[in-house]
Amino acid sequence: MSEMKGSSAAGAGAASATDAPAAAEPLIRVEGLHKSFGNLEVLKGIDMEVRPREVVTIIGASGSGKSTLLRCLNLLETPESGHVWFHGKDLTEVRTNVNELREHIGMVFQGFNLFNNMDVLDNCTLAPVTLKKMKKAEAENVAMKHLASVGMDKFAHAAVARLSGGQKQRVAIARALCMNPEVMLFDEPTSALDPEVVGEVLEAMRKLAADGMTMVVVTHEMAFAKTVSDRVVFMDQGVICEEGAPDELFGHPKHERTREFLSRYLADIA
Ligand SMILES: Nc1ncnc2c1ncn2[C@@H]1O[C@H](COP(=O)(O)OP(=O)(O)OP(=O)(O)O)[C@@H](O)[C@H]1O
Ligand SMILES: [Mg+2]
């Protein structure tokens, strides 16, 4: 999909698109986002941008609204007010085709969400074949390439139920990549894993970032956030309290809340 030129209508402030719009235009832009569940206001006015090829990590205490924000980016949650633009297109408009949108935005959850009754390869080809009408053989070729990139090609015909958590999560990443997304959203992809397999998943994500994938990652893995992110966003009670380059945010946090939160992770960010 290439709708970059049309995105100037969103008023991103960039000069009209020339031959290199990707550097100037945010891929995702969030403005004044509010979300409540009943009386609980979870997002209290979020403004954020994600540029092409950028890796943005979102950190913050439990309940600060990280997952809700991530889920608003692909409309798994519907915000009450505010806007989310993807390629300059306002997703909060009623006409947005949610299914089509999700083909461009890959998501990896804490709990894998794989089909346990299918093998690895079938998990990876299901969406491309059913949603994108890709030929099975072609979908399998694509899937094998992505499985190889996360080191899981040898398990193509293994039953998902027999895999370790780390292997399942690497398959979940490959499966999302099979839809050829423009951005990948990760919600605490390593939180449910045994410590000894966390590294293999982070390594797959590191590689994806190095390959230039645009990524938004909610994580408690501060060492990953520090070394892989271009930008770190610290959320506190439904607002973005502070954001910046990792060296800045981890090395010289400006706000007391940020310092207090980071003090729990001193060993990870040393
Ligand atoms: N579907 C829902 N219905 C009601 N309340 C919800 C719903 N989803 C989230 N919440 C509440 O909204 C608040 C923010 O939740 P959210 O999951 O976004 O936080 P989080 O920062 O991702 O936390 P964690 O680090 O524990 O995953 C919490 O108080 C949570 O209980
Ligand atoms: Mg969460």
CSV table of C-alpha atoms and ligand atoms in Angstrom, one decimal:
chain,number,residue,atom,x,y,z
A,1,MET,CA,0.0,0.0,0.0
A,2,SER,CA,1.4,3.4,-0.8
A,3,GLU,CA,-0.9,6.3,0.1
A,4,MET,CA,1.8,8.6,1.3
A,5,LYS,CA,1.0,11.3,-1.2
A,6,GLY,CA,-2.6,11.6,-0.1
A,7,SER,CA,-1.5,12.0,3.5
A,8,SER,CA,-0.8,15.7,3.3
A,9,ALA,CA,-4.5,16.2,3.7
A,10,ALA,CA,-4.0,15.2,7.4
A,11,GLY,CA,-2.1,18.4,7.9
A,12,ALA,CA,1.1,16.7,9.1
A,13,GLY,CA,2.9,19.9,8.4
A,14,ALA,CA,5.3,18.5,5.9
A,15,ALA,CA,5.8,20.1,2.5
A,16,SER,CA,4.0,18.5,-0.3
A,17,ALA,CA,5.3,15.0,-1.0
A,18,THR,CA,8.4,14.8,-3.2
A,19,ASP,CA,10.5,11.7,-4.0
A,20,ALA,CA,11.2,11.0,-0.3
A,21,PRO,CA,8.0,11.5,1.7
A,22,ALA,CA,8.7,8.6,4.0
A,23,ALA,CA,11.2,10.5,6.1
A,24,ALA,CA,8.9,13.5,6.6
A,25,GLU,CA,5.5,11.9,7.2
A,26,PRO,CA,4.6,10.0,10.3
A,27,LEU,CA,3.2,6.6,9.5
A,28,ILE,CA,1.0,6.8,12.6
A,29,ARG,CA,-0.2,9.9,14.2
A,30,VAL,CA,-2.3,10.1,17.4
A,31,GLU,CA,-3.9,13.2,18.6
A,32,GLY,CA,-6.0,14.0,21.7
A,33,LEU,CA,-6.9,10.3,22.2
A,34,HIS,CA,-9.3,9.6,25.0
A,35,LYS,CA,-10.6,6.2,26.1
A,36,SER,CA,-12.7,5.2,29.1
A,37,PHE,CA,-14.1,1.9,30.3
A,38,GLY,CA,-17.3,2.9,32.2
A,39,ASN,CA,-16.2,5.6,34.7
A,40,LEU,CA,-12.6,4.7,34.4
A,41,GLU,CA,-10.7,7.1,32.1
A,42,VAL,CA,-7.8,5.1,30.8
A,43,LEU,CA,-6.4,7.4,28.1
A,44,LYS,CA,-6.5,11.1,29.0
A,45,GLY,CA,-5.4,12.8,25.8
A,46,ILE,CA,-2.6,11.0,24.0
A,47,ASP,CA,-0.5,12.7,21.3
A,48,MET,CA,2.1,10.6,19.6
A,49,GLU,CA,3.8,10.0,16.3
A,50,VAL,CA,5.5,7.0,14.8
A,51,ARG,CA,7.7,7.5,11.7
A,52,PRO,CA,8.5,4.9,9.1
A,53,ARG,CA,11.3,2.6,10.3
A,54,GLU,CA,11.1,3.9,13.8
A,55,VAL,CA,11.1,1.6,16.8
A,56,VAL,CA,9.1,3.2,19.6
A,57,THR,CA,8.8,1.5,23.0
A,58,ILE,CA,6.1,2.2,25.5
A,59,ILE,CA,6.9,1.7,29.1
A,60,GLY,CA,5.0,2.4,32.3
A,61,ALA,CA,3.4,0.9,35.4
A,62,SER,CA,0.7,-1.7,35.2
A,63,GLY,CA,-2.7,-0.1,34.5
A,64,SER,CA,-1.2,3.1,33.0
A,65,GLY,CA,-3.0,2.4,29.6
A,66,LYS,CA,-0.2,1.0,27.5
A,67,SER,CA,-2.2,-1.9,26.0
A,68,THR,CA,-5.3,0.3,25.6
A,69,LEU,CA,-3.2,2.8,23.6
A,70,LEU,CA,-1.7,0.0,21.4
A,71,ARG,CA,-5.1,-1.5,20.8
A,72,CYS,CA,-6.5,1.9,19.7
A,73,LEU,CA,-3.9,2.0,17.0
A,74,ASN,CA,-5.6,-0.9,15.1
A,75,LEU,CA,-9.0,-0.3,16.4
A,76,LEU,CA,-9.2,-3.3,18.7
A,77,GLU,CA,-10.5,-0.6,21.0
A,78,THR,CA,-12.6,2.3,19.8
A,79,PRO,CA,-11.5,5.7,21.2
A,80,GLU,CA,-14.2,8.1,22.5
A,81,SER,CA,-12.5,11.1,21.1
A,82,GLY,CA,-9.3,12.1,19.3
A,83,HIS,CA,-7.8,10.8,16.2
A,84,VAL,CA,-5.5,8.1,14.9
A,85,TRP,CA,-4.1,8.6,11.4
A,86,PHE,CA,-2.4,5.8,9.5
A,87,HIS,CA,-0.7,7.1,6.3
A,88,GLY,CA,-2.7,10.3,6.8
A,89,LYS,CA,-6.0,8.5,6.8
A,90,ASP,CA,-8.2,9.0,9.9
A,91,LEU,CA,-9.0,5.6,11.3
A,92,THR,CA,-11.6,7.0,13.6
A,93,GLU,CA,-13.8,7.9,10.7
A,94,VAL,CA,-16.8,5.5,10.5
A,95,ARG,CA,-15.9,4.6,6.9
A,96,THR,CA,-12.6,2.9,7.9
A,97,ASN,CA,-12.5,-0.7,6.8
A,98,VAL,CA,-11.1,-2.3,9.9
A,99,ASN,CA,-10.3,-5.6,8.3
A,100,GLU,CA,-8.3,-4.0,5.5
A,101,LEU,CA,-6.5,-1.8,8.0
A,102,ARG,CA,-5.4,-4.8,10.1
A,103,GLU,CA,-3.8,-6.4,7.1
A,104,HIS,CA,-1.3,-3.5,7.2
A,105,ILE,CA,-0.8,-3.5,11.0
A,106,GLY,CA,0.6,-6.7,12.5
A,107,MET,CA,0.1,-7.5,16.1
A,108,VAL,CA,1.8,-9.8,18.5
A,109,PHE,CA,0.3,-10.4,21.9
A,110,GLN,CA,1.6,-11.7,25.2
A,111,GLY,CA,-0.4,-14.9,24.8
A,112,PHE,CA,0.6,-15.9,21.2
A,113,ASN,CA,-3.0,-16.4,19.9
A,114,LEU,CA,-2.0,-19.2,17.6
A,115,PHE,CA,-4.3,-22.0,16.6
A,116,ASN,CA,-3.2,-25.0,18.6
A,117,ASN,CA,-4.9,-27.5,16.4
A,118,MET,CA,-3.0,-26.5,13.3
A,119,ASP,CA,0.7,-27.0,12.5
A,120,VAL,CA,3.1,-24.0,12.3
A,121,LEU,CA,2.9,-23.6,8.6
A,122,ASP,CA,-0.9,-23.6,8.4
A,123,ASN,CA,-1.0,-21.0,11.2
A,124,CYS,CA,1.2,-18.8,9.0
A,125,THR,CA,-0.7,-19.3,5.7
A,126,LEU,CA,-4.2,-19.1,7.0
A,127,ALA,CA,-4.7,-15.3,6.9
A,128,PRO,CA,-2.8,-14.7,3.6
A,129,VAL,CA,-4.9,-17.5,1.9
A,130,THR,CA,-8.3,-16.5,3.3
A,131,LEU,CA,-8.0,-12.7,3.6
A,132,LYS,CA,-5.5,-11.9,0.8
A,133,LYS,CA,-6.6,-14.8,-1.5
A,134,MET,CA,-3.0,-15.8,-1.9
A,135,LYS,CA,-2.3,-19.2,-3.6
A,136,LYS,CA,-1.5,-21.8,-1.0
A,137,ALA,CA,1.9,-22.6,-2.6
A,138,GLU,CA,2.9,-18.9,-2.7
A,139,ALA,CA,1.7,-18.4,0.9
A,140,GLU,CA,3.8,-21.3,2.0
A,141,ASN,CA,6.9,-19.9,0.3
A,142,VAL,CA,6.4,-16.6,2.0
A,143,ALA,CA,5.8,-18.3,5.3
A,144,MET,CA,8.9,-20.4,5.1
A,145,LYS,CA,10.9,-17.2,4.5
A,146,HIS,CA,9.6,-15.5,7.6
A,147,LEU,CA,9.8,-18.7,9.6
A,148,ALA,CA,13.5,-18.9,8.6
A,149,SER,CA,14.0,-15.3,9.7
A,150,VAL,CA,12.9,-16.2,13.2
A,151,GLY,CA,14.7,-19.5,13.2
A,152,MET,CA,11.5,-21.6,13.1
A,153,ASP,CA,11.6,-23.0,9.6
A,154,LYS,CA,12.7,-26.4,10.9
A,155,PHE,CA,9.4,-26.6,12.8
A,156,ALA,CA,7.1,-25.8,9.8
A,157,HIS,CA,5.2,-29.1,10.2
A,158,ALA,CA,5.3,-29.3,14.0
A,159,ALA,CA,2.1,-29.1,16.0
A,160,VAL,CA,1.9,-25.7,17.7
A,161,ALA,CA,0.9,-27.4,21.0
A,162,ARG,CA,4.3,-29.1,21.2
A,163,LEU,CA,6.3,-25.9,21.0
A,164,SER,CA,7.9,-24.0,23.9
A,165,GLY,CA,6.6,-20.5,24.7
A,166,GLY,CA,9.6,-18.9,23.0
A,167,GLN,CA,9.1,-20.9,19.9
A,168,LYS,CA,5.3,-20.1,19.8
A,169,GLN,CA,6.1,-16.4,20.1
A,170,ARG,CA,8.6,-16.6,17.2
A,171,VAL,CA,5.9,-18.3,15.1
A,172,ALA,CA,3.5,-15.6,16.1
A,173,ILE,CA,5.9,-13.0,14.8
A,174,ALA,CA,6.5,-14.9,11.6
A,175,ARG,CA,2.7,-15.3,11.1
A,176,ALA,CA,2.2,-11.5,11.5
A,177,LEU,CA,5.0,-10.9,9.0
A,178,CYS,CA,3.3,-13.1,6.4
A,179,MET,CA,0.6,-10.4,5.9
A,180,ASN,CA,3.4,-8.1,4.9
A,181,PRO,CA,2.5,-5.4,7.4
A,182,GLU,CA,3.9,-1.9,7.4
A,183,VAL,CA,4.1,-1.7,11.1
A,184,MET,CA,4.2,-4.3,13.9
A,185,LEU,CA,2.7,-3.7,17.3
A,186,PHE,CA,3.9,-5.8,20.2
A,187,ASP,CA,2.2,-6.0,23.5
A,188,GLU,CA,4.5,-7.4,26.1
A,189,PRO,CA,5.6,-10.3,23.9
A,190,THR,CA,7.9,-11.8,26.4
A,191,SER,CA,6.0,-11.3,29.7
A,192,ALA,CA,4.4,-14.7,29.6
A,193,LEU,CA,7.6,-16.6,28.8
A,194,ASP,CA,10.0,-18.6,30.9
A,195,PRO,CA,13.1,-16.5,31.5
A,196,GLU,CA,15.4,-18.8,29.5
A,197,VAL,CA,13.4,-18.3,26.3
A,198,VAL,CA,12.9,-14.5,26.5
A,199,GLY,CA,16.3,-13.9,24.8
A,200,GLU,CA,15.4,-15.7,21.6
A,201,VAL,CA,12.2,-13.7,21.1
A,202,LEU,CA,14.0,-10.4,21.8
A,203,GLU,CA,16.6,-11.4,19.3
A,204,ALA,CA,14.0,-12.0,16.6
A,205,MET,CA,12.6,-8.6,17.4
A,206,ARG,CA,16.0,-7.0,17.3
A,207,LYS,CA,16.6,-8.5,13.9
A,208,LEU,CA,13.3,-7.2,12.6
A,209,ALA,CA,14.1,-3.7,13.8
A,210,ALA,CA,17.5,-3.9,12.1
A,211,ASP,CA,15.7,-4.9,8.9
A,212,GLY,CA,13.9,-1.6,9.1
A,213,MET,CA,10.4,-2.6,10.3
A,214,THR,CA,8.4,0.1,11.9
A,215,MET,CA,7.6,-1.2,15.4
A,216,VAL,CA,5.7,-0.1,18.5
A,217,VAL,CA,6.6,-2.2,21.5
A,218,VAL,CA,5.0,-2.3,24.9
A,219,THR,CA,7.6,-3.9,27.1
A,220,HIS,CA,9.1,-4.2,30.6
A,221,GLU,CA,12.4,-5.3,29.0
A,222,MET,CA,14.3,-2.1,29.7
A,223,ALA,CA,17.6,-3.4,28.3
A,224,PHE,CA,15.8,-4.0,25.0
A,225,ALA,CA,14.1,-0.6,25.2
A,226,LYS,CA,17.4,1.0,25.8
A,227,THR,CA,19.3,-0.6,23.0
A,228,VAL,CA,16.8,-1.1,20.3
A,229,SER,CA,14.4,1.9,20.5
A,230,ASP,CA,14.7,5.1,18.6
A,231,ARG,CA,12.3,6.6,21.1
A,232,VAL,CA,10.9,5.6,24.5
A,233,VAL,CA,7.5,6.8,25.7
A,234,PHE,CA,6.8,6.7,29.4
A,235,MET,CA,3.1,6.4,30.2
A,236,ASP,CA,1.7,7.3,33.6
A,237,GLN,CA,-2.0,7.2,34.6
A,238,GLY,CA,-3.3,7.6,31.0
A,239,VAL,CA,-1.0,10.3,29.8
A,240,ILE,CA,2.5,10.4,28.2
A,241,CYS,CA,4.5,11.7,31.0
A,242,GLU,CA,7.8,11.9,29.2
A,243,GLU,CA,9.3,10.7,25.9
A,244,GLY,CA,12.7,10.9,24.3
A,245,ALA,CA,15.7,9.1,22.9
A,246,PRO,CA,16.6,6.1,25.1
A,247,ASP,CA,19.9,7.7,26.3
A,248,GLU,CA,18.0,10.8,27.4
A,249,LEU,CA,15.1,9.1,29.0
A,250,PHE,CA,17.0,6.4,30.8
A,251,GLY,CA,20.1,8.6,31.5
A,252,HIS,CA,18.5,11.9,32.4
A,253,PRO,CA,14.7,11.4,33.1
A,254,LYS,CA,13.1,14.8,33.6
A,255,HIS,CA,10.1,13.8,35.7
A,256,GLU,CA,10.0,12.5,39.2
A,257,ARG,CA,7.4,9.8,38.1
A,258,THR,CA,9.8,8.6,35.4
A,259,ARG,CA,12.7,8.4,37.9
A,260,GLU,CA,10.5,6.6,40.4
A,261,PHE,CA,9.4,4.1,37.7
A,262,LEU,CA,12.9,3.5,36.4
A,263,SER,CA,14.4,3.0,39.8
A,264,ARG,CA,12.8,-0.5,39.8
A,265,TYR,CA,14.9,-1.4,36.7
A,266,LEU,CA,18.3,0.0,37.7
A,267,ALA,CA,20.1,-3.3,37.0
A,268,ASP,CA,18.5,-3.5,33.5
A,269,ILE,CA,19.4,-0.1,32.3
A,270,ALA,CA,22.9,0.3,33.9
B,1,LIG,N1,-11.9,-4.0,28.4
B,1,LIG,C1,-11.8,-3.4,29.6
B,1,LIG,N2,-12.8,-3.2,30.4
B,1,LIG,C2,-12.7,-2.5,31.6
B,1,LIG,N3,-11.5,-2.0,32.0
B,1,LIG,C3,-10.4,-2.2,31.3
B,1,LIG,C4,-10.5,-2.9,30.0
B,1,LIG,N4,-9.2,-2.9,29.5
B,1,LIG,C5,-8.5,-2.3,30.3
B,1,LIG,N5,-9.1,-1.8,31.4
B,1,LIG,C6,-8.6,-1.1,32.5
B,1,LIG,O1,-7.9,0.0,32.0
B,1,LIG,C7,-6.7,0.3,32.8
B,1,LIG,C8,-5.6,0.3,31.8
B,1,LIG,O2,-5.4,-0.9,31.3
B,1,LIG,P1,-4.3,-1.3,30.2
B,1,LIG,O3,-4.4,-2.8,30.0
B,1,LIG,O4,-4.3,-0.4,29.1
B,1,LIG,O5,-2.9,-1.1,31.1
B,1,LIG,P2,-1.4,-1.5,30.9
B,1,LIG,O6,-0.6,-0.3,31.0
B,1,LIG,O7,-1.4,-2.2,29.6
B,1,LIG,O8,-1.2,-2.5,32.1
B,1,LIG,P3,-0.3,-3.8,32.2
B,1,LIG,O9,1.2,-3.4,32.3
B,1,LIG,O10,-0.8,-4.5,33.4
B,1,LIG,O11,-0.5,-4.6,31.0
B,1,LIG,C9,-6.6,-0.8,33.8
B,1,LIG,O12,-7.1,-0.2,35.0
B,1,LIG,C10,-7.5,-1.9,33.3
B,1,LIG,O13,-8.1,-2.6,34.4
B,2,MG,MG,-0.9,-4.2,29.1
